Short mmCIF file of C-alpha atoms in Angstrom, two decimals:
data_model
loop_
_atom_site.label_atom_id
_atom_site.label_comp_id
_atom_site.label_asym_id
_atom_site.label_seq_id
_atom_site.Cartn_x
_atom_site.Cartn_y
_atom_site.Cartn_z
CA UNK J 1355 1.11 44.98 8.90
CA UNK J 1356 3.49 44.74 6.10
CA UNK J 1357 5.70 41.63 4.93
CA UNK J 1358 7.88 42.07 2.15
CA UNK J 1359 11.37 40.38 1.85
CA UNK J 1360 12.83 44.04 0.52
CA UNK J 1361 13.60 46.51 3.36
CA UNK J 1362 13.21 49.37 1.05
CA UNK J 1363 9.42 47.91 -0.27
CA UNK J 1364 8.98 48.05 3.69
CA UNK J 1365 10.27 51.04 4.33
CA UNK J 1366 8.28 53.01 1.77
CA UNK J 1367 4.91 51.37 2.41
CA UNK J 1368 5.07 51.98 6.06
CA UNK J 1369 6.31 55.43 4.69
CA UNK J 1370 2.87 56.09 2.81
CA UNK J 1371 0.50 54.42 5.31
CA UNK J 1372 1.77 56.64 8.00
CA UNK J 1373 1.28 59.47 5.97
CA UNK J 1374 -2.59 58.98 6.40
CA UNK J 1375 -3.90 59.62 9.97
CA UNK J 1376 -6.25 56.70 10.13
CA UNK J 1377 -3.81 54.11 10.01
CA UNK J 1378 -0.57 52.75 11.36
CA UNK J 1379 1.81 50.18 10.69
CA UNK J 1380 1.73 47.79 13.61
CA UNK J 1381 4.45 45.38 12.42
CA UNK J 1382 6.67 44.16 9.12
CA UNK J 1383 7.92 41.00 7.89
CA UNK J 1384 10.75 39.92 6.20
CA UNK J 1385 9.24 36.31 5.04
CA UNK J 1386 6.45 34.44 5.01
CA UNK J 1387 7.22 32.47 8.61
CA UNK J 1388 7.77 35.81 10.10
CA UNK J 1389 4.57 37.15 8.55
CA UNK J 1390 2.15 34.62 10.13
CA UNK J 1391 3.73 34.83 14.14
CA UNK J 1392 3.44 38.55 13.61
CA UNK J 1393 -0.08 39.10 12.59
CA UNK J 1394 -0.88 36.12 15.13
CA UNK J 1395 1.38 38.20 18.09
CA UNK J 1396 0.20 41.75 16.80
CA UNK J 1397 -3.28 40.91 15.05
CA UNK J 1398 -3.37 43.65 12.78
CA UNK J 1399 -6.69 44.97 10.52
CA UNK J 1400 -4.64 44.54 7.37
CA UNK J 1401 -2.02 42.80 5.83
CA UNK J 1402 -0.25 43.98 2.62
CA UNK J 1403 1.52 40.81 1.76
CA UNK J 1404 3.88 39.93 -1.05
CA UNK J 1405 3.67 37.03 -2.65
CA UNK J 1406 7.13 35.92 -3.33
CA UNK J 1407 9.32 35.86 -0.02
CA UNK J 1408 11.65 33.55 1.41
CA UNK J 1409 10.95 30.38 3.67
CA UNK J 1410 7.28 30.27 2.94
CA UNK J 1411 5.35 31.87 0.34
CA UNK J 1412 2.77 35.03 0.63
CA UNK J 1413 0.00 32.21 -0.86
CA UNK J 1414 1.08 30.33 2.08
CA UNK J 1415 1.43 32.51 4.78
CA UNK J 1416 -1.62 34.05 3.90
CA UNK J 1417 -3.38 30.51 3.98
CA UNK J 1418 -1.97 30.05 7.10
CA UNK J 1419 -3.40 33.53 8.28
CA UNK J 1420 -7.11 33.23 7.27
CA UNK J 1421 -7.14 29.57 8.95
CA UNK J 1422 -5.95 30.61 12.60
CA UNK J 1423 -7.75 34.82 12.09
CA UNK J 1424 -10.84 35.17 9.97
CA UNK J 1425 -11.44 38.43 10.89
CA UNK J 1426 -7.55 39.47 9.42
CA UNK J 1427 -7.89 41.07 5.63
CA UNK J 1428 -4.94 40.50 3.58
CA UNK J 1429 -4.29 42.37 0.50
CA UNK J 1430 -1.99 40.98 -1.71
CA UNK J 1431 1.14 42.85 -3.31
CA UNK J 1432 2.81 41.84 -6.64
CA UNK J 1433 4.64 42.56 -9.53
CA UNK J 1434 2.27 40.60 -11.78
CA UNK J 1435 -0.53 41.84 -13.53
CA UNK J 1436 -3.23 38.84 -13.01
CA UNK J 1437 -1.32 36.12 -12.98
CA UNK J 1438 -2.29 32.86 -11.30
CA UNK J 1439 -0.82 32.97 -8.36
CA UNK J 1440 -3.11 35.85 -7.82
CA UNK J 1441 -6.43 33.60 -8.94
CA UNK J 1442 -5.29 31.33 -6.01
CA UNK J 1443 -4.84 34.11 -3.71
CA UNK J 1444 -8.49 35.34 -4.54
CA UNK J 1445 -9.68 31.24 -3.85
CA UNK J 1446 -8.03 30.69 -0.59
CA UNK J 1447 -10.34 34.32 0.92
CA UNK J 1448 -7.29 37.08 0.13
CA UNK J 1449 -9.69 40.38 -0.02
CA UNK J 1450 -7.86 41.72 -3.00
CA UNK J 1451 -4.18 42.45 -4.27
CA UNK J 1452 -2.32 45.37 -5.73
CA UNK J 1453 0.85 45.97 -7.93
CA UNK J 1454 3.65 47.35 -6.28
CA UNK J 1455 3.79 50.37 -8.39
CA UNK J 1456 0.29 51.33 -8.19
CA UNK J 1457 -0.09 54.96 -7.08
CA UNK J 1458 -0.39 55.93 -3.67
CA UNK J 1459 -3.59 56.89 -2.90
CA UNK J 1460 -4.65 53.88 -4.43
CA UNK J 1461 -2.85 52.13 -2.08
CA UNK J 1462 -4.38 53.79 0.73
CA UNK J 1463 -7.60 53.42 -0.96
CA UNK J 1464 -7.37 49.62 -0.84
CA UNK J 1465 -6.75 49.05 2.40
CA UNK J 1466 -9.69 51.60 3.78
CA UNK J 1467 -11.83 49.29 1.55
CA UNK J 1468 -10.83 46.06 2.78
CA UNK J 1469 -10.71 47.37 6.09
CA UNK J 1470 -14.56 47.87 5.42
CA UNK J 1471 -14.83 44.22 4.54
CA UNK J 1472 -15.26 44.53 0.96
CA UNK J 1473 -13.20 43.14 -1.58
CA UNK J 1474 -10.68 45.46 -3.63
CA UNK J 1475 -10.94 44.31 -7.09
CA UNK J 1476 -12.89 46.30 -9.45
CA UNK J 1477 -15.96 43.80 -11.06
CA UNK J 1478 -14.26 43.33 -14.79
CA UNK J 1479 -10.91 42.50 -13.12
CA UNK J 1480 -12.32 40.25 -11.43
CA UNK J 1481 -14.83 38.70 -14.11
CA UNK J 1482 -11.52 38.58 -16.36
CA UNK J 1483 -9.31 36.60 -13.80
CA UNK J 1484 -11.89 34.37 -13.16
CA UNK J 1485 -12.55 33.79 -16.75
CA UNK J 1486 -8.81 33.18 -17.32
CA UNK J 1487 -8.17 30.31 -14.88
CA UNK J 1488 -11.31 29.05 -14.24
CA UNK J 1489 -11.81 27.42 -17.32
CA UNK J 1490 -8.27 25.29 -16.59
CA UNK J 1491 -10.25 23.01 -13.66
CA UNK J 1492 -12.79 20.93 -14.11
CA UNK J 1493 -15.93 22.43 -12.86
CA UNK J 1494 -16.63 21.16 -9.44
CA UNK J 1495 -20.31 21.78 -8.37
CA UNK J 1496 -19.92 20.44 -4.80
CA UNK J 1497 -20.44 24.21 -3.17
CA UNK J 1498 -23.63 24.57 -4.94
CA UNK J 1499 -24.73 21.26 -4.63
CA UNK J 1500 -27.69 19.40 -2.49
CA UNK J 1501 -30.05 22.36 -2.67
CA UNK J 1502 -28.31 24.66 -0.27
CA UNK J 1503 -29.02 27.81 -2.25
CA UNK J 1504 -32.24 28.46 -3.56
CA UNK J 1505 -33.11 29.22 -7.29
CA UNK J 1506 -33.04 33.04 -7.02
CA UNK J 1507 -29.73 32.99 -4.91
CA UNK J 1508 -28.43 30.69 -7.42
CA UNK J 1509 -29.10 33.59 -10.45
CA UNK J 1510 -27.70 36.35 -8.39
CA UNK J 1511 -24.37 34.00 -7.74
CA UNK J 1512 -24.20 33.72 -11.67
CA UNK J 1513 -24.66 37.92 -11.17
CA UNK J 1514 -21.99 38.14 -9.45
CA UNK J 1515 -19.61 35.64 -10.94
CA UNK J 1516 -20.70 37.94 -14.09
CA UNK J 1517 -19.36 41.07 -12.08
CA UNK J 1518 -22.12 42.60 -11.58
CA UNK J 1519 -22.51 45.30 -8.56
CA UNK J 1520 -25.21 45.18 -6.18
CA UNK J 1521 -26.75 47.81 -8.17
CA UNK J 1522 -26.30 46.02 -11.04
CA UNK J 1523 -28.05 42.64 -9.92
CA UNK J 1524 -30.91 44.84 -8.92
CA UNK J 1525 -31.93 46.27 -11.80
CA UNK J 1526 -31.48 43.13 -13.30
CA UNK J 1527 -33.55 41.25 -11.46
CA UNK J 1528 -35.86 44.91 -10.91
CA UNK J 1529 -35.52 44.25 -6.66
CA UNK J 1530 -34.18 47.50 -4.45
CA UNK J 1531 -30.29 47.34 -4.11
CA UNK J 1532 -31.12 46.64 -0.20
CA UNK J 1533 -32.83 43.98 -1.29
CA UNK J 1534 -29.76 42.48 -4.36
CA UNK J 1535 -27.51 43.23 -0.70
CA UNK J 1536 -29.08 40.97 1.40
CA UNK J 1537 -29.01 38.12 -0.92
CA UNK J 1538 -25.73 38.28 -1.48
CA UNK J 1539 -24.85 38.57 2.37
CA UNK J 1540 -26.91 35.22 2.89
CA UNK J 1541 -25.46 33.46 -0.03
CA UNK J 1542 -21.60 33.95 1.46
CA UNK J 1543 -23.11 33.13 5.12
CA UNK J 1544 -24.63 29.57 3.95
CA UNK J 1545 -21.67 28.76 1.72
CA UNK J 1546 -19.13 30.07 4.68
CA UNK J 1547 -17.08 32.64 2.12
CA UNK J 1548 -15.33 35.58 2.84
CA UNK J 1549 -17.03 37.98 0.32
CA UNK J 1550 -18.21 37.95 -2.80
CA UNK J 1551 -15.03 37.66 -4.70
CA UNK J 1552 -14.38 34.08 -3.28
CA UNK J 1553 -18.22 33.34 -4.08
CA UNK J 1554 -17.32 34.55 -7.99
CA UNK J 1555 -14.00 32.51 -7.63
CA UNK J 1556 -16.59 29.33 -6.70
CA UNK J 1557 -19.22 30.22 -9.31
CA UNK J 1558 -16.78 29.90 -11.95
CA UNK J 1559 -15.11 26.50 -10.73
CA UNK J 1560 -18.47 25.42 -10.47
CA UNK J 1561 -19.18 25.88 -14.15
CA UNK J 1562 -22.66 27.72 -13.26
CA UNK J 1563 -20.67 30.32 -16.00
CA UNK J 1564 -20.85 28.04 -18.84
CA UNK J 1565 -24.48 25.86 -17.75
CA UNK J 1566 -26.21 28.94 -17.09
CA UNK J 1567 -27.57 27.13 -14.04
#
């Protein structure tokens, strides 16, 4: 499904996803009200959402979304390059966002990969944004807190707050990437997290980042 307040954005998204025979455009959206009744009506796979539309928000709608549909992906689509209404978009379980003019098969790309269930930000995009805004809160160790991780989930969260692919964490920690895999599929069960871009977003708020703990 697509919701964008320009007809023409619309148009030439639904345009380029129809262009690839394993997908179709199953609704649009002029605002952010209109977005949330649709994918509730029409339950799509994905959502390319903007984030600036009229009578609610993207950030809203799409809060609204992943509260009433957790199995709904919603990428979101912006004209800013990292900016923080994309850090908040990343917090609240968004899978991933794109600019509007990224190319086309990157487009398509995304929303195969989302589609998968993984997230669509690369890992040093995502160690960056994370980085940027992070530091702004004060950390808040709550989701980490009380022993619900043990010590060698708690070193691959820092892994992955770091960026680090599943490939990545097991070489560094010299276990098969099966094995890097599992861990982090059990880490975003017992904290209740979408994937493991939310889990970097909590690392970082957590200040596990700067305590190295």
């Amino acid at each position: 499904m697509i919701a964008d307040d320009s007809s023409g954005v619309r148009r030439a998204f639904t345009d380029l996803v129809q262009s690839d025979s394993r997908m179709a455009v199953v609704g649009e959206a002029a605002n952010g009200r209109e977005a949330v009744s649709t994918v509730i009506a029409k339950r799509p796979d994905v959502v390319l959402m903007d984030i600036e539309m009229p009578l609610m928000s993207g950030l809203d709608a799409a809060r609204e979304i992943l509260e009433a549909l957790d199995q709904v992906r919603i990428i979101m689509v912006t004209t800013f390059d990292l900016d923080e209404y994309v850090y908040e978009a990343l917090r609240i379980g968004v899978s991933g966002f794109l600019l509007k003019n990224a190319p086309a098969d990157e487009l398509l790309r995304g929303i195969a990969t989302v589609h998968q269930g993984n997230a669509m930000l690369a890992p040093e995009i995502t160690s960056r944004l994370m980085a940027r805004f992070s530091v702004r809160r004060q950390p808040d160790p709550s989701p980490f807190a009380n022993g619900v991780l043990t010590p060698r989930e708690h070193e691959v969260t820092v892994l992955v707050a770091r960026g680090l692919s599943n490939a990545e964490i097991a070489a560094e920690l010299y276990v098969s990437r099966e094995t890097a895999k599992t861990y982090v599929s059990r880490i975003l069960v017992k904290l209740g997290l979408r994937d493991r871009t939310q889990l970097a977003v909590r690392a970082h708020e957590a200040g596990l980042l700067r305590t190295g703990r």
